[in-house]
Tab-separated table of C-alpha atoms in Angstrom:
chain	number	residue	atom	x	y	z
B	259	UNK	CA	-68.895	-46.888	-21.709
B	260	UNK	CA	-71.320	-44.342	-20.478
B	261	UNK	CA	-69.442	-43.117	-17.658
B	262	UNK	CA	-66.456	-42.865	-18.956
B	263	UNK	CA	-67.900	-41.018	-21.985
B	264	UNK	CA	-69.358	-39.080	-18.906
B	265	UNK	CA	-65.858	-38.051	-17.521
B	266	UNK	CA	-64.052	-37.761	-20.745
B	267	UNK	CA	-67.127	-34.986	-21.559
B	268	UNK	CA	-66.721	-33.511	-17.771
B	269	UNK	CA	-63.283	-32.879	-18.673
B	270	UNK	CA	-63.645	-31.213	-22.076
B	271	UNK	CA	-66.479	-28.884	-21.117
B	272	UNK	CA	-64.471	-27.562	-17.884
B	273	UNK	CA	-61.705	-26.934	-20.754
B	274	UNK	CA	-64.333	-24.915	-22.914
B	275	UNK	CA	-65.423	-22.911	-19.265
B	276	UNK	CA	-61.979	-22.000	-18.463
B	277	UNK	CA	-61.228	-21.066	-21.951
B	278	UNK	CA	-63.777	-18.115	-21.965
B	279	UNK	CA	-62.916	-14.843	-21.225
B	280	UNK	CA	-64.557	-13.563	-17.981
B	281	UNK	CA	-68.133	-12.056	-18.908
B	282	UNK	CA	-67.815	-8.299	-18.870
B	283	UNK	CA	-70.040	-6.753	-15.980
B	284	UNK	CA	-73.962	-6.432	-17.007
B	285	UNK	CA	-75.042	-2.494	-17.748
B	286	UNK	CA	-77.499	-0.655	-16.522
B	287	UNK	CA	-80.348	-1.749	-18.826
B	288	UNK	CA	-82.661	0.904	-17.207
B	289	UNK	CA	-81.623	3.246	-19.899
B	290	UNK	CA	-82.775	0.905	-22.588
B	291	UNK	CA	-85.792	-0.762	-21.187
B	292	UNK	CA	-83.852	-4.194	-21.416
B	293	UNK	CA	-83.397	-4.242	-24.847
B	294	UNK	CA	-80.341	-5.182	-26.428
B	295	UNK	CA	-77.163	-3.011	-26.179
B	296	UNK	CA	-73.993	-2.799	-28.002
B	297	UNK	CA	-71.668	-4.776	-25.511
B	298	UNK	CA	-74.024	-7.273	-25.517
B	299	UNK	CA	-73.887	-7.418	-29.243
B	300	UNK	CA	-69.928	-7.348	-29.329
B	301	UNK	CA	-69.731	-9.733	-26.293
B	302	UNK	CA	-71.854	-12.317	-27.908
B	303	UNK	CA	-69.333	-11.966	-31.455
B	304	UNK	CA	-66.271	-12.851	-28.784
B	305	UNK	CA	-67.615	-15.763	-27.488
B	306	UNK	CA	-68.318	-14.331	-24.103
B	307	UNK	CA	-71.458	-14.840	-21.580
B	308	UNK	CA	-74.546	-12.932	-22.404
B	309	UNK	CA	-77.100	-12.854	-18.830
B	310	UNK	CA	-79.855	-13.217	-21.622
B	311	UNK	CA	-82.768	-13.734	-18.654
B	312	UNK	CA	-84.169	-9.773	-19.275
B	313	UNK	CA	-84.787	-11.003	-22.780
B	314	UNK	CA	-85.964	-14.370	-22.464
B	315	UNK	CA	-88.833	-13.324	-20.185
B	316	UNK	CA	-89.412	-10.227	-21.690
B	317	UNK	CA	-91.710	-11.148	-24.702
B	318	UNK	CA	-94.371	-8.861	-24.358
B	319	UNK	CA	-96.969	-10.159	-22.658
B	320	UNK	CA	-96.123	-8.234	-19.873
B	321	UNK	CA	-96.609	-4.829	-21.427
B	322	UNK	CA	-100.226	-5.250	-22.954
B	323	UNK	CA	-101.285	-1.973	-21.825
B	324	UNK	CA	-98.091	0.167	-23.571
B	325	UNK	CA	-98.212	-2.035	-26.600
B	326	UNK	CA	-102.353	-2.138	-27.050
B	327	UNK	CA	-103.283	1.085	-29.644
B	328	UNK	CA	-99.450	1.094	-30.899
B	329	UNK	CA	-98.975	-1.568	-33.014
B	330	UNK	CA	-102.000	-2.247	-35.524
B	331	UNK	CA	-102.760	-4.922	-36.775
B	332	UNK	CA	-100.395	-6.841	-35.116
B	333	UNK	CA	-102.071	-6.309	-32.062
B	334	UNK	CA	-100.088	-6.581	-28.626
B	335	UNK	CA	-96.862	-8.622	-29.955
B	336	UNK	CA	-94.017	-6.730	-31.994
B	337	UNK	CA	-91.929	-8.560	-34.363
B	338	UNK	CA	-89.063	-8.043	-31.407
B	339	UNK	CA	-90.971	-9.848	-29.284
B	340	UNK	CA	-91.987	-12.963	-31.729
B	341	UNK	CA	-88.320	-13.744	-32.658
B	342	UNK	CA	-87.272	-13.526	-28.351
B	343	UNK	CA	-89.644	-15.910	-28.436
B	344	UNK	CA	-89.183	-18.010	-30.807
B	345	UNK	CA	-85.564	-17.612	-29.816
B	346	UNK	CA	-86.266	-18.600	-25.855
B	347	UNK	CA	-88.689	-21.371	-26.933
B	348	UNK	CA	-91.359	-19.499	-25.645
B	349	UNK	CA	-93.675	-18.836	-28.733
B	350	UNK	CA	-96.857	-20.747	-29.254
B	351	UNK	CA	-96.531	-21.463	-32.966
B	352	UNK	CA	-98.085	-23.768	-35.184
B	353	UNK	CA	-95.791	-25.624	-38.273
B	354	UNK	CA	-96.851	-26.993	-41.451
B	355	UNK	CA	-94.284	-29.397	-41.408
B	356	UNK	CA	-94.486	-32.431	-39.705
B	357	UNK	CA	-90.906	-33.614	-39.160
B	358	UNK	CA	-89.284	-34.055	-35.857
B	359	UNK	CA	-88.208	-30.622	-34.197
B	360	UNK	CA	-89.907	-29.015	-36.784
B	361	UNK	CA	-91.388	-26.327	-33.978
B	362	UNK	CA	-86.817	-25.174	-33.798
B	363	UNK	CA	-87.852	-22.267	-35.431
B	364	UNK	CA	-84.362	-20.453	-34.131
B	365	UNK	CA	-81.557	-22.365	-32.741
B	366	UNK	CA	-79.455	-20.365	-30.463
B	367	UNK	CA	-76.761	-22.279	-30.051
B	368	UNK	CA	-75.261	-22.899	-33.021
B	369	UNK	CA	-72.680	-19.879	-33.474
B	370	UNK	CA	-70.323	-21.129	-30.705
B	371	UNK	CA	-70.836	-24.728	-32.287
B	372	UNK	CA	-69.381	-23.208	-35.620
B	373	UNK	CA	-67.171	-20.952	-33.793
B	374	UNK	CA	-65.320	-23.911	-31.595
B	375	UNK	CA	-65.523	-26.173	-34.765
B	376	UNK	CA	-63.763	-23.752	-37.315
B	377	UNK	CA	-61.580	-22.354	-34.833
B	378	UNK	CA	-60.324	-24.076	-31.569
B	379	UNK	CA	-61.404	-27.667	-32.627
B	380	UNK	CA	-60.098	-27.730	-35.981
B	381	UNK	CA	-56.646	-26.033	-34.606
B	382	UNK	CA	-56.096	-28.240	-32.154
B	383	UNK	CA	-56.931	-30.905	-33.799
B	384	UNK	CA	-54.363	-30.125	-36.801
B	385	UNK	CA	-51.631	-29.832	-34.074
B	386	UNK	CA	-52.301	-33.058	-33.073
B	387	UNK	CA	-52.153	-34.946	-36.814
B	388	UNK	CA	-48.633	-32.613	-37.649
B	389	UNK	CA	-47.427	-32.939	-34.585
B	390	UNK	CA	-47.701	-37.394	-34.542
B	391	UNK	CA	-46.304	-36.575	-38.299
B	392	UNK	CA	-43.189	-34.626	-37.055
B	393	UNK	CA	-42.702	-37.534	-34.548
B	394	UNK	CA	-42.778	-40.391	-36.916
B	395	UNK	CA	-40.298	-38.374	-39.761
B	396	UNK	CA	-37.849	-37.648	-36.574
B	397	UNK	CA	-38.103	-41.321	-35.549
B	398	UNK	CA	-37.514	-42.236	-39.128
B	399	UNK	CA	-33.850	-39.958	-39.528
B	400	UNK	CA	-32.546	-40.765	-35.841
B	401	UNK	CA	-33.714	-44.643	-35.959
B	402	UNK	CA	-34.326	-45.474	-39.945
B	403	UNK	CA	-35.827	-48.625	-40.849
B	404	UNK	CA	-35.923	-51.418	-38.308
B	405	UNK	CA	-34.091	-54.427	-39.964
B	406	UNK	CA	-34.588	-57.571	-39.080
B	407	UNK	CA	-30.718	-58.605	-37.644
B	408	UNK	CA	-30.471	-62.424	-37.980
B	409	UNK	CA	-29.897	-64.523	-40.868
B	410	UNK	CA	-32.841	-65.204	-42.567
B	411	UNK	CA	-33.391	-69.009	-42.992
B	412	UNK	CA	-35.775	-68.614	-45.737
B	413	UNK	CA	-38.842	-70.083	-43.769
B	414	UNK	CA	-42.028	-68.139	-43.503
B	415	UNK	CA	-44.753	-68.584	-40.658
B	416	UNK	CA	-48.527	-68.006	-41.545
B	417	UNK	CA	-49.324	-64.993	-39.057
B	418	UNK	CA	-52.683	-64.095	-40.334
B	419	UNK	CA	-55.548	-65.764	-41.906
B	420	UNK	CA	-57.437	-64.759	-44.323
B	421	UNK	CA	-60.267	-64.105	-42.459
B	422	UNK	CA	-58.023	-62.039	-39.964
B	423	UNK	CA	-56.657	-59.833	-42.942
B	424	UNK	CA	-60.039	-59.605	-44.143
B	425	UNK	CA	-61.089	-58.255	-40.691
B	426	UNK	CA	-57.857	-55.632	-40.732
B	427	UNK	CA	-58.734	-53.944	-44.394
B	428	UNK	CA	-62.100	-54.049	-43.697
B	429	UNK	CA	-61.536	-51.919	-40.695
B	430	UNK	CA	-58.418	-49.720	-41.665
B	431	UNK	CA	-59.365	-49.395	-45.345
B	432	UNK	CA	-62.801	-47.904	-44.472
B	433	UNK	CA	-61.241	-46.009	-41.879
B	434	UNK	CA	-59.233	-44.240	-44.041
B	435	UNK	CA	-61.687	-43.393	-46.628
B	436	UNK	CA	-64.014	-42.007	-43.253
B	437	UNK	CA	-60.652	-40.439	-42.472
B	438	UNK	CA	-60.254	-38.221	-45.589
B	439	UNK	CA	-63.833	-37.284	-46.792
B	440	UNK	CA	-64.111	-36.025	-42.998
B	441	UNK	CA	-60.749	-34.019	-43.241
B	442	UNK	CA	-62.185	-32.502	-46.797
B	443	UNK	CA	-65.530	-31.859	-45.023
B	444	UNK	CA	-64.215	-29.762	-42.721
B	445	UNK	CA	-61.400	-28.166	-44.127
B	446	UNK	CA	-62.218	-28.305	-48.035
B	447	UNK	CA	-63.797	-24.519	-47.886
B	448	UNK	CA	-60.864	-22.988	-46.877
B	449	UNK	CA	-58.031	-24.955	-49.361
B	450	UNK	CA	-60.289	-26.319	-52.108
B	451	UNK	CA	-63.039	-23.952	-52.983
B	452	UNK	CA	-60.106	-21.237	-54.284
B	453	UNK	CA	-58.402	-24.193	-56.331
B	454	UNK	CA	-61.420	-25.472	-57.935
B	455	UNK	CA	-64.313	-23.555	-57.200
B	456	UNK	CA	-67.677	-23.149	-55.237
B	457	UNK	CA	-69.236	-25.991	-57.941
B	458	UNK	CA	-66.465	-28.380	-57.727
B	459	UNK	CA	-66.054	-28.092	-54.056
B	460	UNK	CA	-70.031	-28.715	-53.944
B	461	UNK	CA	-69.489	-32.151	-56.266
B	462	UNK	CA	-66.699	-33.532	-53.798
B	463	UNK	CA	-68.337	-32.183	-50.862
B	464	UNK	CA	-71.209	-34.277	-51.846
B	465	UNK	CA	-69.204	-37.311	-52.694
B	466	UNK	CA	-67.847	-37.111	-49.392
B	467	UNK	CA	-71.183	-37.138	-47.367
B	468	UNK	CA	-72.402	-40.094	-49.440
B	469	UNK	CA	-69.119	-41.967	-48.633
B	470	UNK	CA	-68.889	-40.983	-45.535
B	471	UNK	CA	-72.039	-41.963	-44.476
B	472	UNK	CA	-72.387	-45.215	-46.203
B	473	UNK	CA	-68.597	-46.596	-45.172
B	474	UNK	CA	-69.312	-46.064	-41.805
B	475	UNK	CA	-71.451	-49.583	-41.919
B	476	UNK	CA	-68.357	-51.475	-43.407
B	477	UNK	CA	-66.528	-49.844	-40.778
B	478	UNK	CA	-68.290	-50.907	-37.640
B	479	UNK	CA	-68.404	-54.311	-39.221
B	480	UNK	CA	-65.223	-54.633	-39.592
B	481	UNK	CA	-64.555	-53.114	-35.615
B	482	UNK	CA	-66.588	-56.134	-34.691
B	483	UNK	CA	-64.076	-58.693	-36.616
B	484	UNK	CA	-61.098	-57.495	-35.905
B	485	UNK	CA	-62.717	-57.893	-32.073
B	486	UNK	CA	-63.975	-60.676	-32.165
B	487	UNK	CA	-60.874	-62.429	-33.838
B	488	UNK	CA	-57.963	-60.864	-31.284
B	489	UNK	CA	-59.780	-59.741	-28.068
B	490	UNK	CA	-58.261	-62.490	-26.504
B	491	UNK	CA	-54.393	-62.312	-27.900
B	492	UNK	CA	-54.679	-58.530	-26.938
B	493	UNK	CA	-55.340	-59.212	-22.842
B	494	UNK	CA	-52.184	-58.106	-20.904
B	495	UNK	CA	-49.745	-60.378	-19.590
B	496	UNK	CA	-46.535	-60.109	-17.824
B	497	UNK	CA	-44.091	-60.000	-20.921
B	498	UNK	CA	-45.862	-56.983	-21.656
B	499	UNK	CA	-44.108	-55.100	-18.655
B	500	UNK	CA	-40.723	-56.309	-20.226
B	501	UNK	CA	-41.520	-54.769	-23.588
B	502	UNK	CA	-42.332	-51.693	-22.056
B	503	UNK	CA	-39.379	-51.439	-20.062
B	504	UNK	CA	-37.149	-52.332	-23.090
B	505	UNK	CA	-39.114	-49.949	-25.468
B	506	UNK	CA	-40.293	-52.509	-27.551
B	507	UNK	CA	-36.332	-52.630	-28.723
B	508	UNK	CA	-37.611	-49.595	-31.132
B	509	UNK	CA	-34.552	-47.228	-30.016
B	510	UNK	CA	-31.910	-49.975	-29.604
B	511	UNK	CA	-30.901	-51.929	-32.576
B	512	UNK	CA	-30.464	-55.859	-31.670
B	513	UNK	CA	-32.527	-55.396	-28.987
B	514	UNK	CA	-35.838	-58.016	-28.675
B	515	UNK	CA	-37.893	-57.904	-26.061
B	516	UNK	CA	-39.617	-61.343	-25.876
B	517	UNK	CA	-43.435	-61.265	-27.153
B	518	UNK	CA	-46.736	-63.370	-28.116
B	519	UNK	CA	-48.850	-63.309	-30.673
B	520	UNK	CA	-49.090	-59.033	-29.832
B	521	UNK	CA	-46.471	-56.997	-28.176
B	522	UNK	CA	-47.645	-54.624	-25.878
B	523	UNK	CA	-47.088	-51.703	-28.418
B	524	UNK	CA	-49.535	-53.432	-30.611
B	525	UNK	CA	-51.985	-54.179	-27.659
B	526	UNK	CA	-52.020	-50.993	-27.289
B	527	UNK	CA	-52.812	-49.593	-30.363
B	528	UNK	CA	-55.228	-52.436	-30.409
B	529	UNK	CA	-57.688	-51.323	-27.036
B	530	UNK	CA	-57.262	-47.224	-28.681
B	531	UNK	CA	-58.841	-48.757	-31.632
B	532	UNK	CA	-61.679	-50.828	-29.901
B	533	UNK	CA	-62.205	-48.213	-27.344
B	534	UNK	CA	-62.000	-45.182	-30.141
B	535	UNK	CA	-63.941	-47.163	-32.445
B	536	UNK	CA	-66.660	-47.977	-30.110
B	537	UNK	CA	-67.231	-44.041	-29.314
B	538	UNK	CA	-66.593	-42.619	-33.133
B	539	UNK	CA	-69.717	-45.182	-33.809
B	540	UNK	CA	-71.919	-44.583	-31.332
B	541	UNK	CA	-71.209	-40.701	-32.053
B	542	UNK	CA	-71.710	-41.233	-35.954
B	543	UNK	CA	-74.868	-43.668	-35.484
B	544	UNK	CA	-76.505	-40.546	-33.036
B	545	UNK	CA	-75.372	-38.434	-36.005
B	546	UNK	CA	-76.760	-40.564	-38.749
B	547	UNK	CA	-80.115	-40.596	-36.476
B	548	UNK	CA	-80.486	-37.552	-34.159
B	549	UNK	CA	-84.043	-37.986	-33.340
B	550	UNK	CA	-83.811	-41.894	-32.331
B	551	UNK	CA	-80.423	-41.926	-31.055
B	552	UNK	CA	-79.557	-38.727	-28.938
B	553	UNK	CA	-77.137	-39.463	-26.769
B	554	UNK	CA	-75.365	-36.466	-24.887
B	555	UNK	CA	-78.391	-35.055	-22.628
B	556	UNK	CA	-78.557	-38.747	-20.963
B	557	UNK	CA	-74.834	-38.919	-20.471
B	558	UNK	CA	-75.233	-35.185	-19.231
B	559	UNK	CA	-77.067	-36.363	-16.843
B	560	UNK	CA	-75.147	-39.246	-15.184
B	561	UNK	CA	-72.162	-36.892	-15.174
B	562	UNK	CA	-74.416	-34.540	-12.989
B	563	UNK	CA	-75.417	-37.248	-10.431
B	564	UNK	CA	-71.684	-37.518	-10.023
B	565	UNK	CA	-71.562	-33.870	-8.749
B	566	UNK	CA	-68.231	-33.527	-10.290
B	567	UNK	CA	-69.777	-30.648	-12.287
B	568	UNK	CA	-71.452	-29.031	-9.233
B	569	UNK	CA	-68.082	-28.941	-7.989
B	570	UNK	CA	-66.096	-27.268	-10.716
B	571	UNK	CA	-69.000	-24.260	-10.941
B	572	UNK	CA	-70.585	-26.132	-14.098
B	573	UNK	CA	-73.859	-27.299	-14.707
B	574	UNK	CA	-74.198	-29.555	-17.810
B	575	UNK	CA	-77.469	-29.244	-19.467
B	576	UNK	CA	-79.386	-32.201	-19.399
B	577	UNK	CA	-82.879	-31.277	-21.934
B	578	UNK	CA	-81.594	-30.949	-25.369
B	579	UNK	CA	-83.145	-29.629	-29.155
B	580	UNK	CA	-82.260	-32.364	-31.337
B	581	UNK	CA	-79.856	-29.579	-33.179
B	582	UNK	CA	-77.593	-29.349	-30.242
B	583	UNK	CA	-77.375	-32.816	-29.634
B	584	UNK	CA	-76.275	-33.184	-33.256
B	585	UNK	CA	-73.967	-30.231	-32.396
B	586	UNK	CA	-72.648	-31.986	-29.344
B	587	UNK	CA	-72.018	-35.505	-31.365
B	588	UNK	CA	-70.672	-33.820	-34.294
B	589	UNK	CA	-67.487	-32.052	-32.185
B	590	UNK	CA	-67.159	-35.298	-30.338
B	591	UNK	CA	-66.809	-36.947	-33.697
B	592	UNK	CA	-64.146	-34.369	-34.172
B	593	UNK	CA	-62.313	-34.882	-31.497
B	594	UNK	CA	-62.399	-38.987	-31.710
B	595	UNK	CA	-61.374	-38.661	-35.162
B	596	UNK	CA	-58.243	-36.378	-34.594
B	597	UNK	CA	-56.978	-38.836	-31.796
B	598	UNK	CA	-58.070	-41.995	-34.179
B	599	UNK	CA	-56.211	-40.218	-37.233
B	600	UNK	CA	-52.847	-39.275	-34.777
B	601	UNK	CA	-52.925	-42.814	-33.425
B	602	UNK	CA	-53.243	-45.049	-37.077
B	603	UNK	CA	-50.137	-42.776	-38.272
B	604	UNK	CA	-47.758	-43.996	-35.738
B	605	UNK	CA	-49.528	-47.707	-36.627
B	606	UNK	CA	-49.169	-47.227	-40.428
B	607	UNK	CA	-45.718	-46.527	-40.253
B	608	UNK	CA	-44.322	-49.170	-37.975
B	609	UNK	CA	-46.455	-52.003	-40.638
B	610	UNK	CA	-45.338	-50.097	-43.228
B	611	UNK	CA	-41.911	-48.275	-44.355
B	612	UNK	CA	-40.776	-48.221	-40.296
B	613	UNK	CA	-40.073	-52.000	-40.250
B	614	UNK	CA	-38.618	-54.523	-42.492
B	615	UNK	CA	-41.128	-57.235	-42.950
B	616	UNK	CA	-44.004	-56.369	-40.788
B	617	UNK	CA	-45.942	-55.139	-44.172
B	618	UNK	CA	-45.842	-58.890	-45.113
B	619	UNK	CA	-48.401	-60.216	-42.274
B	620	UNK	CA	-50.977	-58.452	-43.544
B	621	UNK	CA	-50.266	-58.070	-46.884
B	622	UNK	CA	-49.316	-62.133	-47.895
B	623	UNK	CA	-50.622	-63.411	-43.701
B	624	UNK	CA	-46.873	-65.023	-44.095
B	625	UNK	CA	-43.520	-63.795	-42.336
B	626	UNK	CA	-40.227	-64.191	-42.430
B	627	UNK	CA	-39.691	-67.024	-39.483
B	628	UNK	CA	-36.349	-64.609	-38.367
B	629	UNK	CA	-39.046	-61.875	-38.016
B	630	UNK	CA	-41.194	-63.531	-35.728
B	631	UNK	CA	-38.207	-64.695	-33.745
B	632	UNK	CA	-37.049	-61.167	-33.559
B	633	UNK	CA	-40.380	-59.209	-32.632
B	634	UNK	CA	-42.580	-62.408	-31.336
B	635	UNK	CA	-40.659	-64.967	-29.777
B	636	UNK	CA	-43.121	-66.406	-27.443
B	637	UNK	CA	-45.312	-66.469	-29.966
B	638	UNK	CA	-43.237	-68.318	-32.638
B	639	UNK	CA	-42.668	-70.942	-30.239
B	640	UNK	CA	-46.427	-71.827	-29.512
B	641	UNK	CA	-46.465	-71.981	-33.378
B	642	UNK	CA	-43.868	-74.442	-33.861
B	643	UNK	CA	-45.023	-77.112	-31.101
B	644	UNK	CA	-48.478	-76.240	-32.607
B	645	UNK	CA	-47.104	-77.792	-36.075
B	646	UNK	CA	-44.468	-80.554	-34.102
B	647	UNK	CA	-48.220	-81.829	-32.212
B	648	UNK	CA	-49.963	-82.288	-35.447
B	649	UNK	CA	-47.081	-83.741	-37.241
B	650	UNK	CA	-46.708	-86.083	-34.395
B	651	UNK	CA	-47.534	-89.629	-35.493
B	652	UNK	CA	-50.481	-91.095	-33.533
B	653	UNK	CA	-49.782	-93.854	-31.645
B	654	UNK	CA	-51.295	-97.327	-32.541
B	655	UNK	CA	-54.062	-98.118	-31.087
């Protein structure tokens, strides 16, 4: 998983490098002694590259002799000069606390973590839930409800256990709950605080972190069933070709492609949830434990040996504060979870109101036995010389 988390990371940060606006052209800081200016100021607030190197290694130890006699009793270090430091890491402090990163006094790169979370993030990220939404309601007028075409004999076929269905709800159901206390997390200031309040908000907000956190377990338990129980109906085979090809019959009525146990639609949707589920967790368990889990500085670094970065004009950094590797895991969350949430709507819909009788296999484990000869064929037939074998009297010994 690492390097492909590796590239997937590549790929997003030369997004965020091309994004940026070209950094204005550094003035003449001779005027100014290196301190500060204005465009620097206003560059910063638009997001833009600040060469910050006359600062960070300008923190007044090299000016004893100027500062000695002017500032009292703080003798030859100006409060301008403690908070570059303790901006640039550079300080030697001392902290009464004793928790891990405690020494973080200032953490400099959290405004464009906010500032790509609440704007770019977040926008593209709503795009990409409305837009799967738009999809699914067109579907829905030009193709309705898939109905099943034959005659229904009145047969059903067990097509999930218990144990299976137990696996699904476990994993979906917790999903979905992860699903909406994150959406309220990170859009609930903007739409709920003016219906309800700063208080209220606070009460769900905190509901939402407690949930949130806590669901995550039943979550990556039930990523593991769900696994563990179809892994091996879910490898591809060459019916899954013909499904493609046909489009799964989804745009032509009385068409069937033939199928096993999982078309490749649901195989699919299946891997995206495995492979998205394995990264959302690792993510939220680096999340849930920043200081024992930190995962982006190491992947940083195998993407660097790659010299993929080198090559694009990037450099990934590969030392991290534990903030920024919280930062880091939290808009990876982010962007899992959009894809996740845009990828579960197109799969609630088809088991849902999009198909006659596909709610039934998870809802009762039992379908109609013209629905499995419709959508699963192949499979329906391993099923019924399954039951003719066991039927089959023994022979006498």
């Amino acid at each position: 998983m690492r390097p492909m988390l590796s590239l997937l990371i590549l790929l997003i940060w030369t997004t965020f490098a091309w994004a940026q606006e070209a950094p204005a052209p550094d003035p003449d800081r001779t005027a100014t002694g290196g301190a500060t200016t204005l465009e620097d100021i206003l560059a910063r607030q638009r997001g833009e590259k600040v060469d910050n190197s006359h600062r960070a290694g300008n923190t007044g130890q090299g000016n004893v002799e100027a500062l000695i006699g002017q500032l009292g009793t703080r003798g030859i270090a100006s409060d301008s000069d403690l908070y570059r430091a303790l901006r640039y890491g550079s300080a030697d402090i001392t902290v009464s606390s004793r928790s891990p990163a405690a020494e973080v006094i200032i953490q400099d790169s959290g405004m464009w973590w906010l500032n790509f979370r609440t704007g770019p993030l977040r926008l593209y990220g709503t795009y990409a839930m409305g837009g799967m939404l738009a999809i699914l309601l067109l579907f829905f007028l030009i193709r309705g409800k898939i109905r099943i075409d034959g005659k229904k004999p009145g047969r059903t076929v067990t097509r999930f256990t218990g144990f299976e269905r137990f696996g699904h709800w476990l994993f979906g159901g917790s999903f979905l709950i992860l699903g909406a206390t994150g959406l309220i997390t990170l859009y609930g200031r903007d739409f709920l605080i003016p219906l309800i309040g700063k208080s209220g908000f606070a009460t769900i907000a905190l509901a939402c972190k407690w949930l949130h956190n806590n669901l995550a377990w039943a979550f990556m338990l039930g990523l593991v069933i769900i696994t563990l129980n179809w892994v091996v109906h879910n490898i591809p085979n060459r019916h899954d070709l013909k499904w493609l090809a046909a489009g799964g019959g989804l745009f032509t009525k009385g068409s069937h492609p033939p199928a096993r146990k999982f078309n490749a639609g649901q195989k699919l949707i299946f891997w995206a949830c495995v492979i998205l589920g394995i990264s959302i967790s690792l993510s939220g368990l680096s999340l849930l434990f920043p200081f024992e889990l930190p995962m982006f500085a190491k992947t940083f670094v195998v993407a660097n040996a790659t010299g993929l970065p080198e090559l694009m004009g990037l450099t990934l950094p590969e030392q991290m504060s534990p903030h920024e590797e919280m930062q880091y895991a939290q808009l990876w969350h982010l962007m899992v979870a959009f894809a996740f949430l845009a990828i579960i709507f197109a799969h609630i819909y088809l088991g849902s109101v999009g198909m006659e009788g596909a709610f039934d296999a998870m809802g009762t484990g039992e379908v109609e036995e013209q629905w499995a000869r419709e959508h699963h064929s192949l499979w329906l037939e391993e099923v019924k010389e399954a039951d003719a074998s066991r039927s089959a009297p023994s022979p006498a010994e």
